[in-house]
Amino acid sequence: PTPYFDEWRKQGPAPVEAPDGNQVWMISRFDDVVQALNHPGLSSAIIPGGMMNHTDPPEHTHLRKPVARAFSTRRMEALRPRIQQITDELLDAWDTEDEVDVISTFAYPLPITVICELLGVPERDRDEVRGLTAELLTMETMVEAYGRFALYVQNLLATKEPGDDVITELRDEPNLVQTLVLLITAGHETTVQLIGNGLLALLRDPVMKQRLLDDPLLIPDAVEELLRYDPPLAEGVSRTATTDVVIGGVTIPRSSQVTVSLGAANRDPSRFPDPDVLQLGRDPHVTFGHGIHYCLGARLARIEGEIAFGTLLRRFPELVLAAEPEWRVSFIRGLASFRVRPKL
Ligand code: HEM
């Protein structure tokens, strides 16, 4: 991914100039990243607004608990048959000798359909929700898009019939609007990149692809490795030092902005020997973060990844790249378009 990762890790914790000209402290070695994500002096509360990923304890603890309960492993595992069905339906359109675009025909529709059904967002709203998410994740439109997204969710809460879904389960929780905006955006935009970036890495490694074709039981392990290799939040997550904080022996002064680079940590050769090649059976990565903010959707994303890659390989063993894919410009690392040929 970025050529800076190696530079950053060589330096250890150090200030760098961000694209907007401000100074941020970059944390990039694996051990430092884990230490930083566990450090109570590095606050997540950068933007007021009460989305749980931007709160600290004790508020964070209260906001997270009911959502964690709603996203239980048991509930996620029970989604498998439905995720398989959505996957199969989408991939029916791949039964063609022509090229297809992975992002628009599969990587987007799968996770957004899953998260909307799980939460209880009506099918007719899906395009609107996808548009709002895209605007919310674009620097220039972010603030205005948040207002419109919140309005959309308020309206949904006021008009929606109760059902067997997460919105109904959480309806009496505080900060529900913010939580739902977070779940809708985090619940699909990142998983798109797991499917897109992951499939690209796999198609570029025919030996690994063949191993998985020969032994589909390796797929869960392969999903872990694809998550490590090209994480959606590669640049990392942001924190603010509320006091002087020592990470990896270096003092980061109070009030500093800090970026914890998950992508750089995932390529740290001291933890992942030969980090730039795909290899099964490695130690755990930090693609889903670490500590109290550890991703609440990790189980769901892994299940979606297993079903997506498992089904793609089973149905289209001859799948190959049709053109050099194009990366888009966004703080979530992903592809704008990605053309493949499902059949030779
Ligand atoms: C938090 C990554 C999928 C919901 C996080 C964090 C990371 C992450 C790195 C920690 C942020 C921090 O420490 O500041 C990913 C990746 C995904 C993914 C790479 C897919 C491959 C999902 C899905 C959902 C979800 C499917 C929801 C259904 C959340 C929530 C948080 C979170 C609610 C905030 C947790 C907290 O602050 O306590 N995610 N995520 N994520 N993720 Fe995910």
mmCIF file of C-alpha atoms and ligand atoms in Angstrom:
data_model
loop_
_atom_site.group_PDB
_atom_site.id
_atom_site.type_symbol
_atom_site.label_atom_id
_atom_site.label_comp_id
_atom_site.label_asym_id
_atom_site.label_seq_id
_atom_site.Cartn_x
_atom_site.Cartn_y
_atom_site.Cartn_z
ATOM 1 C CA PRO A 1 0.000 0.000 0.000
ATOM 2 C CA THR A 2 1.695 3.223 1.017
ATOM 3 C CA PRO A 3 5.436 3.579 0.523
ATOM 4 C CA TYR A 4 5.568 5.507 3.812
ATOM 5 C CA PHE A 5 4.813 2.518 6.011
ATOM 6 C CA ASP A 6 8.434 1.325 6.094
ATOM 7 C CA GLU A 7 9.721 4.856 6.741
ATOM 8 C CA TRP A 8 7.308 5.417 9.594
ATOM 9 C CA ARG A 9 8.162 2.134 11.282
ATOM 10 C CA LYS A 10 11.892 2.847 11.018
ATOM 11 C CA GLN A 11 11.402 6.156 12.844
ATOM 12 C CA GLY A 12 9.068 4.857 15.536
ATOM 13 C CA PRO A 13 6.531 7.277 17.052
ATOM 14 C CA ALA A 14 7.215 10.636 15.361
ATOM 15 C CA PRO A 15 5.350 13.737 14.171
ATOM 16 C CA VAL A 16 4.604 13.954 10.438
ATOM 17 C CA GLU A 17 2.836 16.582 8.382
ATOM 18 C CA ALA A 18 -0.727 15.584 7.454
ATOM 19 C CA PRO A 19 -2.195 16.461 4.031
ATOM 20 C CA ASP A 20 -4.034 19.431 5.625
ATOM 21 C CA GLY A 21 -0.724 20.859 6.884
ATOM 22 C CA ASN A 22 -1.324 19.982 10.531
ATOM 23 C CA GLN A 23 1.097 17.919 12.558
ATOM 24 C CA VAL A 24 0.131 14.410 13.634
ATOM 25 C CA TRP A 25 2.075 11.838 15.572
ATOM 26 C CA MET A 26 2.289 8.624 13.575
ATOM 27 C CA ILE A 27 2.271 5.296 15.442
ATOM 28 C CA SER A 28 3.204 2.494 13.063
ATOM 29 C CA ARG A 29 5.117 -0.385 14.694
ATOM 30 C CA PHE A 30 2.917 -3.325 15.654
ATOM 31 C CA ASP A 31 3.751 -3.287 19.379
ATOM 32 C CA ASP A 32 3.384 0.503 19.567
ATOM 33 C CA VAL A 33 0.006 0.338 17.824
ATOM 34 C CA VAL A 34 -1.314 -2.181 20.352
ATOM 35 C CA GLN A 35 0.086 -0.114 23.225
ATOM 36 C CA ALA A 36 -1.495 3.065 21.821
ATOM 37 C CA LEU A 37 -4.921 1.470 21.331
ATOM 38 C CA ASN A 38 -4.842 0.327 24.963
ATOM 39 C CA HIS A 39 -3.635 3.653 26.360
ATOM 40 C CA PRO A 40 -6.211 5.579 28.452
ATOM 41 C CA GLY A 41 -4.326 8.840 27.764
ATOM 42 C CA LEU A 42 -5.147 8.619 24.047
ATOM 43 C CA SER A 43 -8.735 9.793 23.690
ATOM 44 C CA SER A 44 -11.152 8.934 20.877
ATOM 45 C CA ALA A 45 -13.378 11.913 21.634
ATOM 46 C CA ILE A 46 -12.155 14.090 18.771
ATOM 47 C CA ILE A 47 -15.519 15.213 17.438
ATOM 48 C CA PRO A 48 -18.403 15.997 19.771
ATOM 49 C CA GLY A 49 -21.540 14.236 18.613
ATOM 50 C CA GLY A 50 -21.686 11.074 20.601
ATOM 51 C CA MET A 51 -20.981 8.379 18.004
ATOM 52 C CA MET A 52 -19.570 5.638 20.176
ATOM 53 C CA ASN A 53 -16.310 5.354 18.274
ATOM 54 C CA HIS A 54 -15.701 9.006 19.181
ATOM 55 C CA THR A 55 -16.362 8.669 22.914
ATOM 56 C CA ASP A 56 -14.282 7.598 25.929
ATOM 57 C CA PRO A 57 -15.254 5.672 29.062
ATOM 58 C CA PRO A 58 -17.527 5.865 30.955
ATOM 59 C CA GLU A 59 -19.801 7.197 28.176
ATOM 60 C CA HIS A 60 -18.347 4.753 25.661
ATOM 61 C CA THR A 61 -19.016 1.793 27.947
ATOM 62 C CA HIS A 62 -22.714 2.706 28.235
ATOM 63 C CA LEU A 63 -23.151 3.278 24.519
ATOM 64 C CA ARG A 64 -21.322 0.135 23.440
ATOM 65 C CA LYS A 65 -22.930 -2.411 25.751
ATOM 66 C CA PRO A 66 -26.428 -2.660 24.214
ATOM 67 C CA VAL A 67 -25.036 -2.632 20.673
ATOM 68 C CA ALA A 68 -22.562 -5.387 21.550
ATOM 69 C CA ARG A 69 -25.478 -7.400 22.917
ATOM 70 C CA ALA A 70 -27.458 -6.868 19.697
ATOM 71 C CA PHE A 71 -24.457 -7.930 17.583
ATOM 72 C CA SER A 72 -23.956 -11.209 19.447
ATOM 73 C CA THR A 73 -21.984 -14.023 17.813
ATOM 74 C CA ARG A 74 -25.118 -16.166 17.898
ATOM 75 C CA ARG A 75 -27.159 -13.590 15.969
ATOM 76 C CA MET A 76 -24.363 -13.113 13.426
ATOM 77 C CA GLU A 77 -23.898 -16.865 12.883
ATOM 78 C CA ALA A 78 -27.641 -17.233 12.329
ATOM 79 C CA LEU A 79 -27.343 -14.866 9.354
ATOM 80 C CA ARG A 80 -25.201 -17.320 7.362
ATOM 81 C CA PRO A 81 -28.008 -18.881 5.263
ATOM 82 C CA ARG A 82 -29.406 -15.481 4.312
ATOM 83 C CA ILE A 83 -25.935 -14.100 3.464
ATOM 84 C CA GLN A 84 -25.349 -17.175 1.301
ATOM 85 C CA GLN A 85 -28.657 -16.597 -0.484
ATOM 86 C CA ILE A 86 -27.920 -12.924 -1.213
ATOM 87 C CA THR A 87 -24.433 -13.903 -2.427
ATOM 88 C CA ASP A 88 -25.812 -16.569 -4.757
ATOM 89 C CA GLU A 89 -28.428 -14.234 -6.200
ATOM 90 C CA LEU A 90 -25.880 -11.504 -6.893
ATOM 91 C CA LEU A 91 -23.430 -13.954 -8.448
ATOM 92 C CA ASP A 92 -26.092 -15.375 -10.797
ATOM 93 C CA ALA A 93 -25.398 -12.257 -12.873
ATOM 94 C CA TRP A 94 -21.775 -13.424 -13.218
ATOM 95 C CA ASP A 95 -22.781 -16.420 -15.306
ATOM 96 C CA THR A 96 -21.476 -14.703 -18.396
ATOM 97 C CA GLU A 97 -18.545 -14.802 -20.781
ATOM 98 C CA ASP A 98 -18.306 -10.988 -20.437
ATOM 99 C CA GLU A 99 -16.363 -8.879 -17.970
ATOM 100 C CA VAL A 100 -18.061 -7.750 -14.754
ATOM 101 C CA ASP A 101 -17.210 -5.024 -12.239
ATOM 102 C CA VAL A 102 -16.689 -6.616 -8.815
ATOM 103 C CA ILE A 103 -17.378 -3.415 -6.880
ATOM 104 C CA SER A 104 -20.753 -2.410 -8.305
ATOM 105 C CA THR A 105 -22.190 -5.888 -8.929
ATOM 106 C CA PHE A 106 -21.075 -7.651 -5.754
ATOM 107 C CA ALA A 107 -18.807 -5.914 -3.215
ATOM 108 C CA TYR A 108 -21.303 -3.044 -2.630
ATOM 109 C CA PRO A 109 -24.678 -4.749 -2.810
ATOM 110 C CA LEU A 110 -23.781 -7.676 -0.526
ATOM 111 C CA PRO A 111 -22.825 -5.841 2.704
ATOM 112 C CA ILE A 112 -25.383 -3.070 2.304
ATOM 113 C CA THR A 113 -28.191 -5.583 1.850
ATOM 114 C CA VAL A 114 -27.011 -7.540 4.894
ATOM 115 C CA ILE A 115 -26.660 -4.553 7.232
ATOM 116 C CA CYS A 116 -29.963 -2.988 6.144
ATOM 117 C CA GLU A 117 -31.875 -6.228 6.722
ATOM 118 C CA LEU A 118 -30.175 -6.779 10.067
ATOM 119 C CA LEU A 119 -30.945 -3.272 11.288
ATOM 120 C CA GLY A 120 -34.415 -3.055 9.740
ATOM 121 C CA VAL A 121 -33.755 -0.379 7.109
ATOM 122 C CA PRO A 122 -36.400 -0.827 4.354
ATOM 123 C CA GLU A 123 -35.210 -2.061 0.988
ATOM 124 C CA ARG A 124 -36.561 1.001 -0.834
ATOM 125 C CA ASP A 125 -34.195 3.252 1.191
ATOM 126 C CA ARG A 126 -31.048 1.416 0.189
ATOM 127 C CA ASP A 127 -29.885 3.771 -2.554
ATOM 128 C CA GLU A 128 -30.524 6.784 -0.345
ATOM 129 C CA VAL A 129 -28.518 5.222 2.494
ATOM 130 C CA ARG A 130 -25.676 4.360 0.169
ATOM 131 C CA GLY A 131 -25.573 7.922 -1.193
ATOM 132 C CA LEU A 132 -25.606 9.424 2.304
ATOM 133 C CA THR A 133 -22.767 7.122 3.370
ATOM 134 C CA ALA A 134 -20.636 8.115 0.392
ATOM 135 C CA GLU A 135 -21.139 11.810 1.175
ATOM 136 C CA LEU A 136 -20.459 11.309 4.873
ATOM 137 C CA LEU A 137 -17.123 9.709 4.032
ATOM 138 C CA THR A 138 -16.071 12.548 1.718
ATOM 139 C CA MET A 139 -14.208 15.381 3.416
ATOM 140 C CA GLU A 140 -15.978 18.233 1.578
ATOM 141 C CA THR A 141 -19.542 16.989 2.138
ATOM 142 C CA MET A 142 -19.085 15.383 5.567
ATOM 143 C CA VAL A 143 -20.667 17.954 7.882
ATOM 144 C CA GLU A 144 -23.710 18.640 5.762
ATOM 145 C CA ALA A 145 -24.195 14.940 5.006
ATOM 146 C CA TYR A 146 -24.213 14.096 8.708
ATOM 147 C CA GLY A 147 -27.178 16.426 9.235
ATOM 148 C CA ARG A 148 -29.122 14.850 6.407
ATOM 149 C CA PHE A 149 -28.208 11.323 7.501
ATOM 150 C CA ALA A 150 -29.384 12.062 11.048
ATOM 151 C CA LEU A 151 -32.643 13.474 9.676
ATOM 152 C CA TYR A 152 -33.151 10.354 7.579
ATOM 153 C CA VAL A 153 -32.635 8.125 10.651
ATOM 154 C CA GLN A 154 -34.961 10.252 12.841
ATOM 155 C CA ASN A 155 -37.648 9.962 10.219
ATOM 156 C CA LEU A 156 -37.113 6.207 9.945
ATOM 157 C CA LEU A 157 -37.410 5.808 13.736
ATOM 158 C CA ALA A 158 -40.628 7.829 13.769
ATOM 159 C CA THR A 159 -42.328 5.834 11.008
ATOM 160 C CA LYS A 160 -40.922 2.317 11.170
ATOM 161 C CA GLU A 161 -43.068 -0.617 12.279
ATOM 162 C CA PRO A 162 -41.449 -2.696 15.051
ATOM 163 C CA GLY A 163 -39.910 -5.942 13.774
ATOM 164 C CA ASP A 164 -37.388 -8.664 14.522
ATOM 165 C CA ASP A 165 -34.456 -6.330 13.901
ATOM 166 C CA VAL A 166 -31.712 -4.397 15.668
ATOM 167 C CA ILE A 167 -33.435 -0.996 15.434
ATOM 168 C CA THR A 168 -36.462 -2.356 17.286
ATOM 169 C CA GLU A 169 -34.194 -3.951 19.896
ATOM 170 C CA LEU A 170 -32.245 -0.731 20.506
ATOM 171 C CA ARG A 171 -35.167 1.715 20.254
ATOM 172 C CA ASP A 172 -34.928 2.957 23.871
ATOM 173 C CA GLU A 173 -31.146 3.427 23.936
ATOM 174 C CA PRO A 174 -29.532 6.886 24.219
ATOM 175 C CA ASN A 175 -27.754 8.376 21.169
ATOM 176 C CA LEU A 176 -29.646 5.976 18.921
ATOM 177 C CA VAL A 177 -29.494 8.250 15.877
ATOM 178 C CA GLN A 178 -25.694 8.522 16.064
ATOM 179 C CA THR A 179 -25.339 4.794 16.699
ATOM 180 C CA LEU A 180 -27.459 3.959 13.669
ATOM 181 C CA VAL A 181 -25.552 6.329 11.399
ATOM 182 C CA LEU A 182 -22.370 4.604 12.608
ATOM 183 C CA LEU A 183 -23.746 1.088 12.138
ATOM 184 C CA ILE A 184 -25.059 1.812 8.654
ATOM 185 C CA THR A 185 -21.818 3.416 7.444
ATOM 186 C CA ALA A 186 -19.332 1.150 9.254
ATOM 187 C CA GLY A 187 -21.539 -1.827 8.454
ATOM 188 C CA HIS A 188 -21.142 -1.662 4.725
ATOM 189 C CA GLU A 189 -18.413 0.677 3.468
ATOM 190 C CA THR A 190 -15.523 -1.252 5.065
ATOM 191 C CA THR A 191 -16.770 -4.714 4.111
ATOM 192 C CA VAL A 192 -16.919 -3.572 0.473
ATOM 193 C CA GLN A 193 -13.170 -3.066 0.648
ATOM 194 C CA LEU A 194 -12.561 -6.414 2.344
ATOM 195 C CA ILE A 195 -14.204 -8.056 -0.671
ATOM 196 C CA GLY A 196 -12.587 -5.762 -3.281
ATOM 197 C CA ASN A 197 -9.051 -5.422 -1.896
ATOM 198 C CA GLY A 198 -9.068 -9.054 -0.756
ATOM 199 C CA LEU A 199 -10.142 -10.474 -4.096
ATOM 200 C CA LEU A 200 -7.528 -8.384 -5.883
ATOM 201 C CA ALA A 201 -4.753 -9.727 -3.624
ATOM 202 C CA LEU A 202 -6.000 -13.261 -4.188
ATOM 203 C CA LEU A 203 -6.168 -12.974 -7.988
ATOM 204 C CA ARG A 204 -2.613 -11.663 -7.960
ATOM 205 C CA ASP A 205 -1.461 -14.773 -6.111
ATOM 206 C CA PRO A 206 -2.429 -17.771 -8.281
ATOM 207 C CA VAL A 207 -0.654 -20.214 -5.952
ATOM 208 C CA MET A 208 -2.756 -19.114 -2.970
ATOM 209 C CA LYS A 209 -5.893 -19.151 -5.117
ATOM 210 C CA GLN A 210 -5.166 -22.740 -6.178
ATOM 211 C CA ARG A 211 -4.576 -23.804 -2.543
ATOM 212 C CA LEU A 212 -8.006 -22.494 -1.607
ATOM 213 C CA LEU A 213 -9.610 -24.197 -4.606
ATOM 214 C CA ASP A 214 -7.992 -27.476 -3.503
ATOM 215 C CA ASP A 215 -8.950 -27.034 0.157
ATOM 216 C CA PRO A 216 -11.930 -24.726 0.858
ATOM 217 C CA LEU A 217 -11.546 -25.370 4.615
ATOM 218 C CA LEU A 218 -8.622 -22.922 4.460
ATOM 219 C CA ILE A 219 -10.932 -20.048 3.521
ATOM 220 C CA PRO A 220 -11.526 -18.626 7.037
ATOM 221 C CA ASP A 221 -7.762 -18.459 7.529
ATOM 222 C CA ALA A 222 -7.356 -16.858 4.096
ATOM 223 C CA VAL A 223 -9.938 -14.188 5.004
ATOM 224 C CA GLU A 224 -7.804 -13.344 8.061
ATOM 225 C CA GLU A 225 -4.734 -12.981 5.880
ATOM 226 C CA LEU A 226 -6.558 -10.847 3.291
ATOM 227 C CA LEU A 227 -7.766 -8.624 6.148
ATOM 228 C CA ARG A 228 -4.184 -8.189 7.324
ATOM 229 C CA TYR A 229 -2.740 -7.655 3.887
ATOM 230 C CA ASP A 230 -4.846 -4.715 2.727
ATOM 231 C CA PRO A 231 -6.998 -3.336 5.558
ATOM 232 C CA PRO A 232 -9.839 -0.905 4.699
ATOM 233 C CA LEU A 233 -8.740 1.514 7.441
ATOM 234 C CA ALA A 234 -5.095 1.277 6.384
ATOM 235 C CA GLU A 235 -4.160 4.819 7.305
ATOM 236 C CA GLY A 236 -5.529 4.154 10.688
ATOM 237 C CA VAL A 237 -7.612 5.577 13.484
ATOM 238 C CA SER A 238 -7.272 8.934 15.215
ATOM 239 C CA ARG A 239 -6.689 9.768 18.841
ATOM 240 C CA THR A 240 -5.861 12.882 20.902
ATOM 241 C CA ALA A 241 -3.345 12.849 23.764
ATOM 242 C CA THR A 242 -5.122 14.110 26.901
ATOM 243 C CA THR A 243 -1.857 14.044 28.855
ATOM 244 C CA ASP A 244 1.809 13.351 28.029
ATOM 245 C CA VAL A 245 1.785 9.778 26.752
ATOM 246 C CA VAL A 246 4.777 7.421 26.393
ATOM 247 C CA ILE A 247 4.549 4.978 23.467
ATOM 248 C CA GLY A 248 7.494 2.783 22.485
ATOM 249 C CA GLY A 249 9.726 4.829 24.801
ATOM 250 C CA VAL A 250 8.879 8.160 23.091
ATOM 251 C CA THR A 251 6.931 10.919 24.860
ATOM 252 C CA ILE A 252 4.011 12.300 22.867
ATOM 253 C CA PRO A 253 3.113 15.709 24.343
ATOM 254 C CA ARG A 254 -0.330 16.435 25.721
ATOM 255 C CA SER A 255 -2.868 17.755 23.126
ATOM 256 C CA SER A 256 -1.063 16.100 20.196
ATOM 257 C CA GLN A 257 -3.115 14.587 17.397
ATOM 258 C CA VAL A 258 -2.192 10.945 16.892
ATOM 259 C CA THR A 259 -2.758 8.550 13.983
ATOM 260 C CA VAL A 260 -2.520 4.870 14.812
ATOM 261 C CA SER A 261 -1.633 3.209 11.496
ATOM 262 C CA LEU A 262 -3.272 -0.189 11.290
ATOM 263 C CA GLY A 263 -1.913 -0.759 7.784
ATOM 264 C CA ALA A 264 1.704 -0.109 8.802
ATOM 265 C CA ALA A 265 1.362 -2.359 11.860
ATOM 266 C CA ASN A 266 -0.058 -5.139 9.691
ATOM 267 C CA ARG A 267 3.098 -5.064 7.541
ATOM 268 C CA ASP A 268 5.540 -4.939 10.465
ATOM 269 C CA PRO A 269 8.123 -7.657 9.688
ATOM 270 C CA SER A 270 8.892 -8.144 13.396
ATOM 271 C CA ARG A 271 5.424 -9.646 13.795
ATOM 272 C CA PHE A 272 4.663 -10.793 10.232
ATOM 273 C CA PRO A 273 7.808 -12.197 8.591
ATOM 274 C CA ASP A 274 7.831 -11.531 4.832
ATOM 275 C CA PRO A 275 4.909 -9.136 5.335
ATOM 276 C CA ASP A 276 4.295 -8.378 1.651
ATOM 277 C CA VAL A 277 3.323 -11.916 0.707
ATOM 278 C CA LEU A 278 0.130 -13.792 1.545
ATOM 279 C CA GLN A 279 0.710 -16.573 4.057
ATOM 280 C CA LEU A 280 -1.777 -18.623 6.066
ATOM 281 C CA GLY A 281 -1.506 -19.227 9.808
ATOM 282 C CA ARG A 282 -0.093 -15.879 10.907
ATOM 283 C CA ASP A 283 -0.525 -14.181 14.294
ATOM 284 C CA PRO A 284 -3.583 -11.902 14.709
ATOM 285 C CA HIS A 285 -3.601 -8.531 12.865
ATOM 286 C CA VAL A 286 -5.050 -5.154 13.955
ATOM 287 C CA THR A 287 -7.415 -4.572 11.009
ATOM 288 C CA PHE A 288 -10.388 -4.413 13.417
ATOM 289 C CA GLY A 289 -8.505 -2.300 15.957
ATOM 290 C CA HIS A 290 -7.715 -3.451 19.481
ATOM 291 C CA GLY A 291 -8.942 -2.818 23.033
ATOM 292 C CA ILE A 292 -12.177 -1.118 24.073
ATOM 293 C CA HIS A 293 -13.137 0.111 20.573
ATOM 294 C CA TYR A 294 -12.475 -3.249 18.897
ATOM 295 C CA CYS A 295 -14.817 -3.480 15.909
ATOM 296 C CA LEU A 296 -18.333 -4.583 16.836
ATOM 297 C CA GLY A 297 -18.888 -5.866 13.309
ATOM 298 C CA ALA A 298 -15.778 -8.070 13.117
ATOM 299 C CA ARG A 299 -17.735 -11.334 13.357
ATOM 300 C CA LEU A 300 -20.215 -10.176 10.708
ATOM 301 C CA ALA A 301 -17.477 -8.955 8.356
ATOM 302 C CA ARG A 302 -15.599 -12.262 8.697
ATOM 303 C CA ILE A 303 -18.741 -14.270 7.944
ATOM 304 C CA GLU A 304 -19.467 -12.121 4.887
ATOM 305 C CA GLY A 305 -15.857 -12.530 3.754
ATOM 306 C CA GLU A 306 -15.911 -16.317 4.185
ATOM 307 C CA ILE A 307 -19.146 -16.687 2.236
ATOM 308 C CA ALA A 308 -18.119 -14.203 -0.461
ATOM 309 C CA PHE A 309 -14.680 -15.747 -1.149
ATOM 310 C CA GLY A 310 -15.908 -19.323 -0.689
ATOM 311 C CA THR A 311 -18.739 -18.847 -3.183
ATOM 312 C CA LEU A 312 -16.653 -16.879 -5.697
ATOM 313 C CA LEU A 313 -14.028 -19.619 -5.835
ATOM 314 C CA ARG A 314 -16.507 -22.477 -5.935
ATOM 315 C CA ARG A 315 -18.633 -20.996 -8.702
ATOM 316 C CA PHE A 316 -15.905 -19.264 -10.713
ATOM 317 C CA PRO A 317 -12.653 -21.215 -10.335
ATOM 318 C CA GLU A 318 -11.336 -19.669 -13.570
ATOM 319 C CA LEU A 319 -11.919 -16.085 -12.357
ATOM 320 C CA VAL A 320 -9.173 -13.699 -13.580
ATOM 321 C CA LEU A 321 -8.459 -9.954 -13.651
ATOM 322 C CA ALA A 322 -9.754 -8.329 -16.848
ATOM 323 C CA ALA A 323 -8.032 -4.950 -16.438
ATOM 324 C CA GLU A 324 -5.732 -3.112 -14.046
ATOM 325 C CA PRO A 325 -8.116 -1.907 -11.295
ATOM 326 C CA GLU A 326 -8.378 1.750 -10.295
ATOM 327 C CA TRP A 327 -7.909 2.875 -6.686
ATOM 328 C CA ARG A 328 -10.179 5.696 -5.558
ATOM 329 C CA VAL A 329 -9.210 8.663 -3.419
ATOM 330 C CA SER A 330 -10.697 8.266 0.070
ATOM 331 C CA PHE A 331 -9.543 7.635 3.616
ATOM 332 C CA ILE A 332 -11.007 4.171 3.329
ATOM 333 C CA ARG A 333 -8.625 2.358 1.009
ATOM 334 C CA GLY A 334 -10.576 0.777 -1.804
ATOM 335 C CA LEU A 335 -11.099 0.349 -5.507
ATOM 336 C CA ALA A 336 -13.233 2.588 -7.722
ATOM 337 C CA SER A 337 -13.630 -0.114 -10.330
ATOM 338 C CA PHE A 338 -12.367 -3.647 -10.565
ATOM 339 C CA ARG A 339 -13.126 -5.622 -13.726
ATOM 340 C CA VAL A 340 -12.807 -9.392 -13.792
ATOM 341 C CA ARG A 341 -13.671 -12.177 -16.197
ATOM 342 C CA PRO A 342 -15.641 -14.845 -14.302
ATOM 343 C CA LYS A 343 -15.227 -17.526 -17.013
ATOM 344 C CA LEU A 344 -12.527 -18.207 -19.564
HETATM 345 C C1 HEM B 1 -14.956 -0.025 15.116
HETATM 346 C C2 HEM B 1 -12.700 -1.811 11.206
HETATM 347 C C3 HEM B 1 -16.848 -3.845 9.676
HETATM 348 C C4 HEM B 1 -19.172 -1.584 13.248
HETATM 349 C C5 HEM B 1 -13.982 -0.391 14.219
HETATM 350 C C6 HEM B 1 -12.566 -0.110 14.380
HETATM 351 C C7 HEM B 1 -11.939 -0.580 13.271
HETATM 352 C C8 HEM B 1 -12.948 -1.195 12.416
HETATM 353 C C9 HEM B 1 -10.461 -0.501 12.972
HETATM 354 C C10 HEM B 1 -11.903 0.584 15.590
HETATM 355 C C11 HEM B 1 -11.946 2.083 15.467
HETATM 356 C C12 HEM B 1 -11.146 2.788 16.549
HETATM 357 O O1 HEM B 1 -10.459 2.151 17.363
HETATM 358 O O2 HEM B 1 -11.186 4.032 16.573
HETATM 359 C C13 HEM B 1 -13.635 -2.510 10.460
HETATM 360 C C14 HEM B 1 -13.327 -3.267 9.262
HETATM 361 C C15 HEM B 1 -14.492 -3.848 8.843
HETATM 362 C C16 HEM B 1 -15.532 -3.446 9.768
HETATM 363 C C17 HEM B 1 -11.949 -3.376 8.637
HETATM 364 C C18 HEM B 1 -14.753 -4.763 7.675
HETATM 365 C C19 HEM B 1 -13.869 -5.475 7.059
HETATM 366 C C20 HEM B 1 -17.837 -3.428 10.525
HETATM 367 C C21 HEM B 1 -19.210 -3.831 10.440
HETATM 368 C C22 HEM B 1 -19.865 -3.152 11.438
HETATM 369 C C23 HEM B 1 -18.894 -2.378 12.164
HETATM 370 C C24 HEM B 1 -19.785 -4.825 9.441
HETATM 371 C C25 HEM B 1 -21.303 -3.156 11.861
HETATM 372 C C26 HEM B 1 -22.176 -3.934 11.644
HETATM 373 C C27 HEM B 1 -18.233 -0.965 14.048
HETATM 374 C C28 HEM B 1 -18.562 -0.193 15.238
HETATM 375 C C29 HEM B 1 -17.342 0.274 15.771
HETATM 376 C C30 HEM B 1 -16.298 -0.243 14.906
HETATM 377 C C31 HEM B 1 -19.955 0.058 15.795
HETATM 378 C C32 HEM B 1 -17.134 1.169 17.016
HETATM 379 C C33 HEM B 1 -16.813 0.335 18.214
HETATM 380 C C34 HEM B 1 -16.458 1.168 19.431
HETATM 381 O O3 HEM B 1 -16.145 2.371 19.301
HETATM 382 O O4 HEM B 1 -16.490 0.623 20.543
HETATM 383 N N1 HEM B 1 -14.182 -1.071 13.026
HETATM 384 N N2 HEM B 1 -14.970 -2.630 10.721
HETATM 385 N N3 HEM B 1 -17.674 -2.562 11.583
HETATM 386 N N4 HEM B 1 -16.868 -0.994 13.878
HETATM 387 FE FE1 HEM B 1 -15.921 -1.885 12.349
#
